[in-house]
Coordinates of C-alpha atoms and ligand atoms in Angstrom, one line a residue:
Chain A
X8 CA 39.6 143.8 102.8
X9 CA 36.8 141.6 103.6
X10 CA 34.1 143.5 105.5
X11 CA 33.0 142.5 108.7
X12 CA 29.5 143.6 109.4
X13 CA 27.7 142.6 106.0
X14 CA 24.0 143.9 105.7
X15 CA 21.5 142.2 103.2
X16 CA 18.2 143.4 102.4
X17 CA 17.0 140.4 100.2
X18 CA 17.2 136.4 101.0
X19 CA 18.7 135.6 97.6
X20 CA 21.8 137.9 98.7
X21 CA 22.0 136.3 102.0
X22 CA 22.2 133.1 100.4
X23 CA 24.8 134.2 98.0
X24 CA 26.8 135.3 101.1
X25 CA 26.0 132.0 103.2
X26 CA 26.9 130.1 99.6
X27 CA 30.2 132.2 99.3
X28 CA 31.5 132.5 102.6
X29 CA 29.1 130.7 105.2
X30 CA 31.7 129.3 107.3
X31 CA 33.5 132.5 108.4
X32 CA 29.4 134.7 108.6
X33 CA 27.9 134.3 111.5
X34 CA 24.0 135.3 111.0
X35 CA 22.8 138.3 112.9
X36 CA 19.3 139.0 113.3
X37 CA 17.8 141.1 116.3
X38 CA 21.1 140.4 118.3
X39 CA 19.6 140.1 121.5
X40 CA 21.5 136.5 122.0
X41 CA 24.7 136.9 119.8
X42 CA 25.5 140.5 120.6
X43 CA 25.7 139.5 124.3
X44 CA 27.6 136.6 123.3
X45 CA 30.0 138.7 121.3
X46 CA 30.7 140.9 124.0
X47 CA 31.3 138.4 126.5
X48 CA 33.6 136.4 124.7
X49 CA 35.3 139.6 123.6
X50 CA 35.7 138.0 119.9
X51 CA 35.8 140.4 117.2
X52 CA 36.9 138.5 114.3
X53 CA 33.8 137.1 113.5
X54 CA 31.7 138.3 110.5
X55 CA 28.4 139.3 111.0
X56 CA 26.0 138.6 108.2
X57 CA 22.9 140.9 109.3
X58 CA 19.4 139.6 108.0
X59 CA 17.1 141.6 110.2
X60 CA 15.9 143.8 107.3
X61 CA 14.9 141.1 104.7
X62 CA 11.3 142.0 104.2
X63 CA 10.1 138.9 103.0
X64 CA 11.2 137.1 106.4
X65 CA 8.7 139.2 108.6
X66 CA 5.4 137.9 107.8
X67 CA 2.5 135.8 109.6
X68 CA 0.5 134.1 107.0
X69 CA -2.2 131.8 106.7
X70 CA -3.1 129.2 103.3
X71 CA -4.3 126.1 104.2
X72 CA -1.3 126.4 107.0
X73 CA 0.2 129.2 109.3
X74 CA 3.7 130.0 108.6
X75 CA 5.8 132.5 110.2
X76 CA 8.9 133.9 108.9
X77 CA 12.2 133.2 110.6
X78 CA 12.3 137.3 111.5
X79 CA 9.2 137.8 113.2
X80 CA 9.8 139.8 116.1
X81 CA 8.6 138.0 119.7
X82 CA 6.0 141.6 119.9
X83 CA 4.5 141.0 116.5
X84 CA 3.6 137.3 117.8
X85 CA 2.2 138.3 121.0
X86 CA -0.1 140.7 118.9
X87 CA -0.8 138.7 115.5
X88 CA -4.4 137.8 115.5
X89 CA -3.6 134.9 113.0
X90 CA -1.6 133.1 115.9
X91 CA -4.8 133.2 118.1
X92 CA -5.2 129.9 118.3
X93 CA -1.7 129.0 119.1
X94 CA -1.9 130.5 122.5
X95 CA 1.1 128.9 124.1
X96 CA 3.2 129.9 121.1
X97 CA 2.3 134.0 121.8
X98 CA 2.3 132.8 126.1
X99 CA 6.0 132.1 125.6
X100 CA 6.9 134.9 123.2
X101 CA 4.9 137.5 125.6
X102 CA 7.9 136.4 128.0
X103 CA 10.8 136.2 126.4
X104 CA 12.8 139.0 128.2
X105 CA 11.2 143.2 128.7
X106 CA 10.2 144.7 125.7
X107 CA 13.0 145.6 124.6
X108 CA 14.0 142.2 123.9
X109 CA 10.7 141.1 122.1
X110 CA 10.9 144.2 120.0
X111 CA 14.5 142.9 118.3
X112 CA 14.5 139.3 119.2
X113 CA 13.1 137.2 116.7
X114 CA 11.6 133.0 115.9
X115 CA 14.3 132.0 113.8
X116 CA 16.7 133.4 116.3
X117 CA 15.3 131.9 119.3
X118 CA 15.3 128.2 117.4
X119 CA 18.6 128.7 116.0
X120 CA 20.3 129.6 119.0
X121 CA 18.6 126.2 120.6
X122 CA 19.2 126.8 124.0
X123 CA 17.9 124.5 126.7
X124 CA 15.7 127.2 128.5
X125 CA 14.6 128.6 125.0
X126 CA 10.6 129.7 126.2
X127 CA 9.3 129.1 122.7
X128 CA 10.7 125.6 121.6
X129 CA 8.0 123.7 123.5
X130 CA 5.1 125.7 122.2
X131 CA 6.2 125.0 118.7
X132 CA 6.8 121.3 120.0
X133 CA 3.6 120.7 120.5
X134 CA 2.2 122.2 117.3
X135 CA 4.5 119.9 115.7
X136 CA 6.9 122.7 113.9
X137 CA 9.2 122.2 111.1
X138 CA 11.3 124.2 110.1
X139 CA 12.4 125.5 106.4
X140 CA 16.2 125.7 105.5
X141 CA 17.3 127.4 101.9
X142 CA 20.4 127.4 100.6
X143 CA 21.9 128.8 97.4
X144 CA 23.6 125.0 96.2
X145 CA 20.4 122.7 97.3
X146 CA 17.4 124.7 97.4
X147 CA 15.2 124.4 100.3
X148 CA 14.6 121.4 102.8
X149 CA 11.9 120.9 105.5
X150 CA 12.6 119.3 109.0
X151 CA 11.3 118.6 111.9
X152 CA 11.6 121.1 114.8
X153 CA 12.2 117.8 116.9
X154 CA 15.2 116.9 114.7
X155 CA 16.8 120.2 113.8
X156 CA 17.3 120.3 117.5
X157 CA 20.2 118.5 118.2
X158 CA 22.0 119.4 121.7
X159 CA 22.4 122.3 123.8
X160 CA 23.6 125.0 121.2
X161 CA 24.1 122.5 118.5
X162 CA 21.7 122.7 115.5
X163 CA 21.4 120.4 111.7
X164 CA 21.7 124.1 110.0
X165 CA 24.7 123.5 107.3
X166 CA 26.9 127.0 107.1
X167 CA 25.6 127.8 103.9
X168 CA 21.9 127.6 104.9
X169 CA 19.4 130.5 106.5
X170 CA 16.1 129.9 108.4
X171 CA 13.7 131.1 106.8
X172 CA 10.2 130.0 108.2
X173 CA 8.6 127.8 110.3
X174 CA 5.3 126.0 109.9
X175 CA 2.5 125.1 112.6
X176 CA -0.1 121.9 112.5
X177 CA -3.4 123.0 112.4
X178 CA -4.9 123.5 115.8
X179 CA -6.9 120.4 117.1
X180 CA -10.6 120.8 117.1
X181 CA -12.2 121.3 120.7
X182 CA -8.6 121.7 121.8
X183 CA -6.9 124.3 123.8
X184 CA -3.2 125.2 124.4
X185 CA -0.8 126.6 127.2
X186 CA 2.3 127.6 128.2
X187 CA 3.3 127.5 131.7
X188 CA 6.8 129.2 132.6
X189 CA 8.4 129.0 136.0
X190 CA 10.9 132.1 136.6
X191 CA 11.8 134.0 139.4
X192 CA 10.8 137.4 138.2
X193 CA 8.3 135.9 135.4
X194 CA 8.9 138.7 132.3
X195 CA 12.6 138.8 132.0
X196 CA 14.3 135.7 133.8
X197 CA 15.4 132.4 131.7
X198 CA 12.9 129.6 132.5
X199 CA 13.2 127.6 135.5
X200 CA 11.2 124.8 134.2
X201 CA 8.8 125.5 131.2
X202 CA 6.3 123.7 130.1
X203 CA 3.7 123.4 126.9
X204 CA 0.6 121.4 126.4
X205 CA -2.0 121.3 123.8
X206 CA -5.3 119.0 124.6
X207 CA -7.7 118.0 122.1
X208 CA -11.0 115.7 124.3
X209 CA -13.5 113.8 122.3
X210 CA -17.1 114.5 121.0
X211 CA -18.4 114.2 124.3
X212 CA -16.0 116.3 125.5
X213 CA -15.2 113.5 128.3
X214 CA -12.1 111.6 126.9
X215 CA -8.3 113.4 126.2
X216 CA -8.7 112.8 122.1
X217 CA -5.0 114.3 121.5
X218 CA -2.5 115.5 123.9
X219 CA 0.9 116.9 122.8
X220 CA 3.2 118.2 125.4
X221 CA 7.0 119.3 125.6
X222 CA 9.2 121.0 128.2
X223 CA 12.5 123.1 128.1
X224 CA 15.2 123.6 131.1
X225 CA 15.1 120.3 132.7
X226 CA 17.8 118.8 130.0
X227 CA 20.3 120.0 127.0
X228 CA 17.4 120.4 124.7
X229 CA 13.6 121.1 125.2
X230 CA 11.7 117.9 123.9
X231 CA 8.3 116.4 123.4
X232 CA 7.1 114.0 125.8
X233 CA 6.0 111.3 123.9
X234 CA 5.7 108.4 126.9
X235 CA 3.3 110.8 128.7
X236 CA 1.0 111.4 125.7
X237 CA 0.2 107.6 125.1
X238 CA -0.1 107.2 128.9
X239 CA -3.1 109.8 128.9
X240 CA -4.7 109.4 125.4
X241 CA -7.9 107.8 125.5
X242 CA -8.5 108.5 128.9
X243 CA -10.4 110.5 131.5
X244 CA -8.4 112.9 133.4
X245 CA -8.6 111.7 137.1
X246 CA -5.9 112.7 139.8
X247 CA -4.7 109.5 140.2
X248 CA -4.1 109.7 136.3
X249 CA -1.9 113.1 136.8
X250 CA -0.1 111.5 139.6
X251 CA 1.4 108.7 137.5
X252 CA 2.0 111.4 134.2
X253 CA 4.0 113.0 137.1
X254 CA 6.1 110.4 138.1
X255 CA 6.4 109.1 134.3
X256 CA 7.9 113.5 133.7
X257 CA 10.4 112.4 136.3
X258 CA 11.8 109.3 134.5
X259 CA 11.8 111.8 131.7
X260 CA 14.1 114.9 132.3
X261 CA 17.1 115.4 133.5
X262 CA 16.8 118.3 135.7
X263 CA 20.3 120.2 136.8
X264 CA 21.7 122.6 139.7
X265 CA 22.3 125.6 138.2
X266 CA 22.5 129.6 139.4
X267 CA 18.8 129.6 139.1
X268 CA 17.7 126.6 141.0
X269 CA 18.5 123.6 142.3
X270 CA 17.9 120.1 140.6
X271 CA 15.3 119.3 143.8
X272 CA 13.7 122.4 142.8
X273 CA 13.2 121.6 139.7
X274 CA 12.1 118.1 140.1
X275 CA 9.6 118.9 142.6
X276 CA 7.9 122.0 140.5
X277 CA 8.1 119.7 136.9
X278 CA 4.9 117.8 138.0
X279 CA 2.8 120.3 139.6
X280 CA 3.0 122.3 136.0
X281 CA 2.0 119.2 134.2
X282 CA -0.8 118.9 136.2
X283 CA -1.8 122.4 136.1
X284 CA -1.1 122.8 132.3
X285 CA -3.1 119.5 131.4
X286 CA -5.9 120.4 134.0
X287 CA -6.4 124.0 132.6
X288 CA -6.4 122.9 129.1
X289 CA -9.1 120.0 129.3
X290 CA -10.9 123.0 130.9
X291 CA -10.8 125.3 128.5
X292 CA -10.9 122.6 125.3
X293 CA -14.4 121.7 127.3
X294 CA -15.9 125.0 127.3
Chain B
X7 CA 33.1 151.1 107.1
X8 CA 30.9 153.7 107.1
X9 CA 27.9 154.1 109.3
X10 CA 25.2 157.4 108.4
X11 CA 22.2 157.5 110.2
X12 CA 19.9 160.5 112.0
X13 CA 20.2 160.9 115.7
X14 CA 17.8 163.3 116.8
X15 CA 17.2 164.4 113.7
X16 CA 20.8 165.4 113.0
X17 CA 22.2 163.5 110.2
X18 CA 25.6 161.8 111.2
X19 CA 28.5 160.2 109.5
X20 CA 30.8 157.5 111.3
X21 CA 34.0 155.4 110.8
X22 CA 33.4 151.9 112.4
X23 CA 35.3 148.4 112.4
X24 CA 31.9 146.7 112.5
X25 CA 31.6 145.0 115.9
X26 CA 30.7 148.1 117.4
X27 CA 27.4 148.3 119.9
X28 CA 24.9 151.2 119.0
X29 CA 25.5 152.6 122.9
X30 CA 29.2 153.0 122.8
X31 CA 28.7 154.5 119.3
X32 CA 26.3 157.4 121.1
X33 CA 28.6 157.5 124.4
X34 CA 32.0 157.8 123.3
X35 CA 31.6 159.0 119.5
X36 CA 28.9 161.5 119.7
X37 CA 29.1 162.5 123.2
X38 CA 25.8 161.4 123.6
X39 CA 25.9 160.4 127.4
X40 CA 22.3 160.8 128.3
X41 CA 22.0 156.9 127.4
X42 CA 23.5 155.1 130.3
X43 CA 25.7 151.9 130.1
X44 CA 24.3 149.7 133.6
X45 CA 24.4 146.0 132.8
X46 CA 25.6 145.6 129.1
X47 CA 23.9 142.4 128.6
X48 CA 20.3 143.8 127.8
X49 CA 18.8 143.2 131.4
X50 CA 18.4 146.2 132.8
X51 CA 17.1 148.7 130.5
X52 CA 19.9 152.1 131.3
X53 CA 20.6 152.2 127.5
X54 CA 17.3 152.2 125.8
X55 CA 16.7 154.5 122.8
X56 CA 14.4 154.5 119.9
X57 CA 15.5 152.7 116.5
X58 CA 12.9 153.7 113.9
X59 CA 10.6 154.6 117.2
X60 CA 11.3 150.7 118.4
X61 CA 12.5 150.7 122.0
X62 CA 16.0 148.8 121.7
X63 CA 18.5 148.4 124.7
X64 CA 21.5 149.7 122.5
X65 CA 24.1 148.3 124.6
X66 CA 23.2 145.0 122.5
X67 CA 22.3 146.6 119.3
X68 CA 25.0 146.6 116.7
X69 CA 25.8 149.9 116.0
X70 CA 25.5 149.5 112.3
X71 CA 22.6 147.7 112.2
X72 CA 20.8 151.0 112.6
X73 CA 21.8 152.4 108.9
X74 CA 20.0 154.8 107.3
X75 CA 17.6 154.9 110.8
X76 CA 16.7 157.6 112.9
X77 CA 17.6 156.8 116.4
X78 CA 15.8 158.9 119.7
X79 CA 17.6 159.2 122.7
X80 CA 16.9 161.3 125.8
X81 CA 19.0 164.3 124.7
X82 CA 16.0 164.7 122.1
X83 CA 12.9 164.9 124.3
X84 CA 13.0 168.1 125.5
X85 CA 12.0 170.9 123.1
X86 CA 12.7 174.7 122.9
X87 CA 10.3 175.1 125.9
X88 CA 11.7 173.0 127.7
X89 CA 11.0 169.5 129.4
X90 CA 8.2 167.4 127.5
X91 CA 5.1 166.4 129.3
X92 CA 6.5 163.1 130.2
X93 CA 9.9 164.4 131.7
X94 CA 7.7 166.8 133.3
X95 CA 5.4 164.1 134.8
X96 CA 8.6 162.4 136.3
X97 CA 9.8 165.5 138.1
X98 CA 6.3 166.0 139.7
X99 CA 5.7 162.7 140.7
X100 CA 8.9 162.0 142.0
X101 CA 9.7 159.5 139.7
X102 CA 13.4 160.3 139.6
X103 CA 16.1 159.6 142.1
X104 CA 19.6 159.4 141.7
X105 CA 18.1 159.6 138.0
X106 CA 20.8 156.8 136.7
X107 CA 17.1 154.5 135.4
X108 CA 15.4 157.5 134.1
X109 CA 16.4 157.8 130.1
X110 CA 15.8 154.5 129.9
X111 CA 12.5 154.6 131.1
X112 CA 11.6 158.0 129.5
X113 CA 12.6 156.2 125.8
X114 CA 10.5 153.0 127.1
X115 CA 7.8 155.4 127.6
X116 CA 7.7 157.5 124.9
X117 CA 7.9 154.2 122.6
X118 CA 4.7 152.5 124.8
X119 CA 2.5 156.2 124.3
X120 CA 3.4 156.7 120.8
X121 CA 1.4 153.3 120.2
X122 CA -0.8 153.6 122.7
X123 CA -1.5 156.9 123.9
X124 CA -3.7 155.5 126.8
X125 CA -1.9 152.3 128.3
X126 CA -3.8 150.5 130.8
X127 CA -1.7 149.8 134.2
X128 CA -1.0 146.1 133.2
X129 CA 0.1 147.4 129.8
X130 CA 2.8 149.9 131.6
X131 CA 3.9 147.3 134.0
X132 CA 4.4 144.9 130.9
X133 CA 6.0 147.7 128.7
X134 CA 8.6 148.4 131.8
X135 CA 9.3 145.0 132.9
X136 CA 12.9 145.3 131.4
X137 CA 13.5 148.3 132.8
X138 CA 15.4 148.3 136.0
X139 CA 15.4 151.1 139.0
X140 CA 16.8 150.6 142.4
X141 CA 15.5 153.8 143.9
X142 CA 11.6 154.6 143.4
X143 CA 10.1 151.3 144.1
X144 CA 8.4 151.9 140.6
X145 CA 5.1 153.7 142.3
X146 CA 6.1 156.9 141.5
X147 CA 7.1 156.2 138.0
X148 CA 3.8 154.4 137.1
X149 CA 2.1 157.7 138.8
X150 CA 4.1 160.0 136.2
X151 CA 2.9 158.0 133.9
X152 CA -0.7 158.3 134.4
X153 CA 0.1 162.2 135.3
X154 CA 1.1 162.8 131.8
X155 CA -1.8 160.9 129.7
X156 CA -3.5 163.3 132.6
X157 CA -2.0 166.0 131.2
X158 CA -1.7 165.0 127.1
X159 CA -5.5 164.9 127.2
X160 CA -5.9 167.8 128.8
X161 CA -3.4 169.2 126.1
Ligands
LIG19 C1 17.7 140.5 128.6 C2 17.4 139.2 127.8 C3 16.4 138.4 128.2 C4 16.1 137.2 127.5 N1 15.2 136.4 128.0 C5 14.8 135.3 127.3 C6 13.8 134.5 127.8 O1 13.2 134.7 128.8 N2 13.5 133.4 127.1 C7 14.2 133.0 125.9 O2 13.8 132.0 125.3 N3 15.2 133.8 125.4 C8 15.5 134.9 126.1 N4 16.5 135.8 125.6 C9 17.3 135.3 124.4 C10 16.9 136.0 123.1 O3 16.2 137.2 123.2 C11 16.0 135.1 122.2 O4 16.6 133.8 122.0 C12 15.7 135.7 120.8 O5 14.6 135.1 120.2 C13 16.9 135.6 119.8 O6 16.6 136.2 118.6 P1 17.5 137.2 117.9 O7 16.9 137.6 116.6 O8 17.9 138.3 118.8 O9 18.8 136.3 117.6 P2 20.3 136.6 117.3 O10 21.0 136.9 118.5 O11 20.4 137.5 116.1 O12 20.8 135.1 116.8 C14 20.8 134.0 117.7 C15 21.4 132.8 116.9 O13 20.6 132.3 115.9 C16 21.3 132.5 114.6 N5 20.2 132.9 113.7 C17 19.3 133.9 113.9 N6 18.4 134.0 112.9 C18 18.8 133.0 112.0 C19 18.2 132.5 110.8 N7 17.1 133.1 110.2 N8 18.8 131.5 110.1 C20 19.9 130.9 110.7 N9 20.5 131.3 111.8 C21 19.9 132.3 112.5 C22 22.4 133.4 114.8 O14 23.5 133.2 114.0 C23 22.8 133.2 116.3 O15 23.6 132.1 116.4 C24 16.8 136.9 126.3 C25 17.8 137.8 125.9 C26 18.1 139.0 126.6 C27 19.1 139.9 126.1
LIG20 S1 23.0 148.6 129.8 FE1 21.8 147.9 128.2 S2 20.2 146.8 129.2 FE2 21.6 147.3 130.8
LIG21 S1 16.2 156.6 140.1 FE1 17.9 155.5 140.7 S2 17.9 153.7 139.6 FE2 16.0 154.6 139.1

């Protein structure tokens, strides 16, 4: 009889399970999305494939670029001193859920199971992400954060392939980074609207050099907001500027009612967060 | 398929199907029912206990993910004397009600001093934001906390 909770401790065994039977596994790693899943669609005849104990997956590491491995735990990001300057990335992860959450719950599992509010897509948005796929048959493949995300739950990870890292840009010089999450009890509630931004100002410390910023839970999948970084680049921030990135973030999402607010809700807080986010971070990149 | 593992320190051999959560393992095959079942869905905190001395909600911890661990639940706080210095704490300070919360906090706790034996209060109001009571209004819980680091230094 085929088993149905399989545990590997290595990623070449994981692979030979993904390679053997990768339609019929699902992965497991902390859980803390697909065991409530499990247990509220009742289904049982799925096979679990649990990765959590792969060593090799676990690590924060730095030559010539940070990676983090697909199993880092949200906790062990909030408190790695080599993501310091990826602040938005460890202001999202410090609110993913209580503790107990961030303890278990891990990167490759809060990417993989793409959901629209998903708090640490749009930090790793702006640092321009990418994400590594192996598999047994082809080997391994880089892509794009931005294009591995396809819809609301839907993925480009083949069944035979595992996450296993993703990889940050370097941090801009005389930049600074945030993550701005609108919740109704902040630590453990799904994001109303959330919101990162990363701004990089020029010599003089006058102009917005670079400016990268991305939003989940105001459409199917979190994404960058390209329209709004070309309308600010070059320029000095001024309120009049803010005001029209504000309006532009409107033409941009596509907010929805849902149990945790409305779609006017939504709409109306979208702005004010891009106007904080970008204000603080020209702040801080000035200092 | 065969689960073996250490709960409280007692070495224990199960028969599972696989699918099975770590809290209904502890409830309903080792009569462990000190870890309470509230939400189910990881919210709320009731079934906390400690996997390798992490702090997991086991209602959505697959029960066999935790081979070959040592799991803590409340049933192993107490020692020969009697209540530890934290249980202790909660009982002076009022920090238990109608007591439904309290394991779950008591693991949460015992995970949050084992790292850092003196939390400041943003650090036990961070540590205990996915625990849930509907009784104390939390005040007296933080206060048994800073009662027992009180009382561990003393110790
Ligand atoms: C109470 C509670 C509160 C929460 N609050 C938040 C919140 O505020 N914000 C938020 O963003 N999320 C939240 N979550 C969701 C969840 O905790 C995160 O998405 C977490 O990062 C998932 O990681 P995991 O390891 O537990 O994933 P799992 O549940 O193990 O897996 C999730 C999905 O990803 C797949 N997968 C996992 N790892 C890999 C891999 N390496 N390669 C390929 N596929 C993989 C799995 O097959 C599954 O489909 C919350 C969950 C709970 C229970
Ligand atoms: S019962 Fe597990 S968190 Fe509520
Ligand atoms: S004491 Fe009753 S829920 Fe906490």
């Amino acid at each position: 009889m085929l088993e149905r909770f399989i545990s590997v401790s290595s990623e070449e065994e994981a692979l030979a399970q993904l390679n053997a039977h990768g339609e019929e596994l699902q992965i497991l790693a902390g859980g803390t999305d697909l065991m409530v899943q499990l247990q509220q669609s009742g289904q049982r005849t799925r096979r679990l494939l649990h990765i959590e104990k792969i060593p090799g997956l676990q690590k924060i590491s730095y030559n010539g670029e940070t990676g983090i491995g697909a199993l880092c735990t949200h906790r062990q990001i909030v408190e790695s001193t080599l993501l310091a300057h990826y602040r938005s990335l460890r202001q999202a992860a410090a609110q993913v859920g209580g503790w107990q959450t961030q303890m278990v719950g891990t990167l490759g599992g809060n990417i993989c199971n793409a959901s629209p509010a998903a708090d640490t897509l749009p930090p790793l948005l702006v640092h321009d992400a990418r994400i590594t796929l192996v598999s047994q048959a082809r080997g391994s493949r880089v892509v794009d954060l931005e294009k591995f995300l396809l819809g609301r739950r839907h993925t480009d990870r083949h069944h035979d392939e595992l996450v296993s890292g993703i990889t940050l840009s370097q941090p801009p010089e005389r930049g600074s980074d945030i993550y701005i999450k609108v919740g109704r009890r902040s630590a453990t509630e799904v994001a109303i609207v959330g919101l990162a931004a990363c701004v990089a100002l020029d010599e003089h410390r006058r102009l917005i050099e670079d400016v990268r910023l991305a939003v989940c839970s105001v459409g199917p999948v979190p994404k960058r907001l390209y329209e709004i970084e070309n309308l600010i680049k070059g320029q000095e921030i001024s309120d009049s500027l803010l005001d029209e990135a504000g309006e532009m973030l409107l033409e941009l999402i596509e907010p929805i009612d849902d149990v945790r607010a409305s779609k006017k809700y939504r709409a109306m807080v979208a702005p004010r967060v891009l106007r904080e986010a970008i204000t603080c971070c020209a702040q801080n990149a000035s200092g | 398929m065969e689960l073996t593992f250490k709960v409280n320190g007692h070495p224990e051999r199960l028969e599972l199907e696989g699918h099975e959560t770590l809290l209904d393992v502890l409830r309903d095959d080792l009569n462990l029912t000190g870890t309470k079942e509230g939400c189910r869905e990881g919210e709320c905190g009731a079934c906390t206990v400690l996997v390798n001395g992490r702090a997991v909600d086991s209602c959505i911890y697959a029960a066999m993910a935790a081979q070959d661990m040592e799991i803590e639940t409340v049933e192993g706080l107490a020692t020969s004397d009697g209540l530890n210095s934290l249980q202790n704490a909660f009982a002076e300070s009022g920090g238990v009600q109608c007591g439904f919360c309290t394991p779950g906090f008591l693991m949460m706790l015992t995970a949050l001093l084992d790292k850092y034996p003196h939390p400041d209060r943003v650090q036990v109001r961070d540590a205990l934001s996915g625990n849930i009571c509907r009784c104390t209004g939390y005040a007296q819980i933080e206060e048994a906390v800073e009662r027992c680091i009180r009382q561990r230094t003393i110790e």
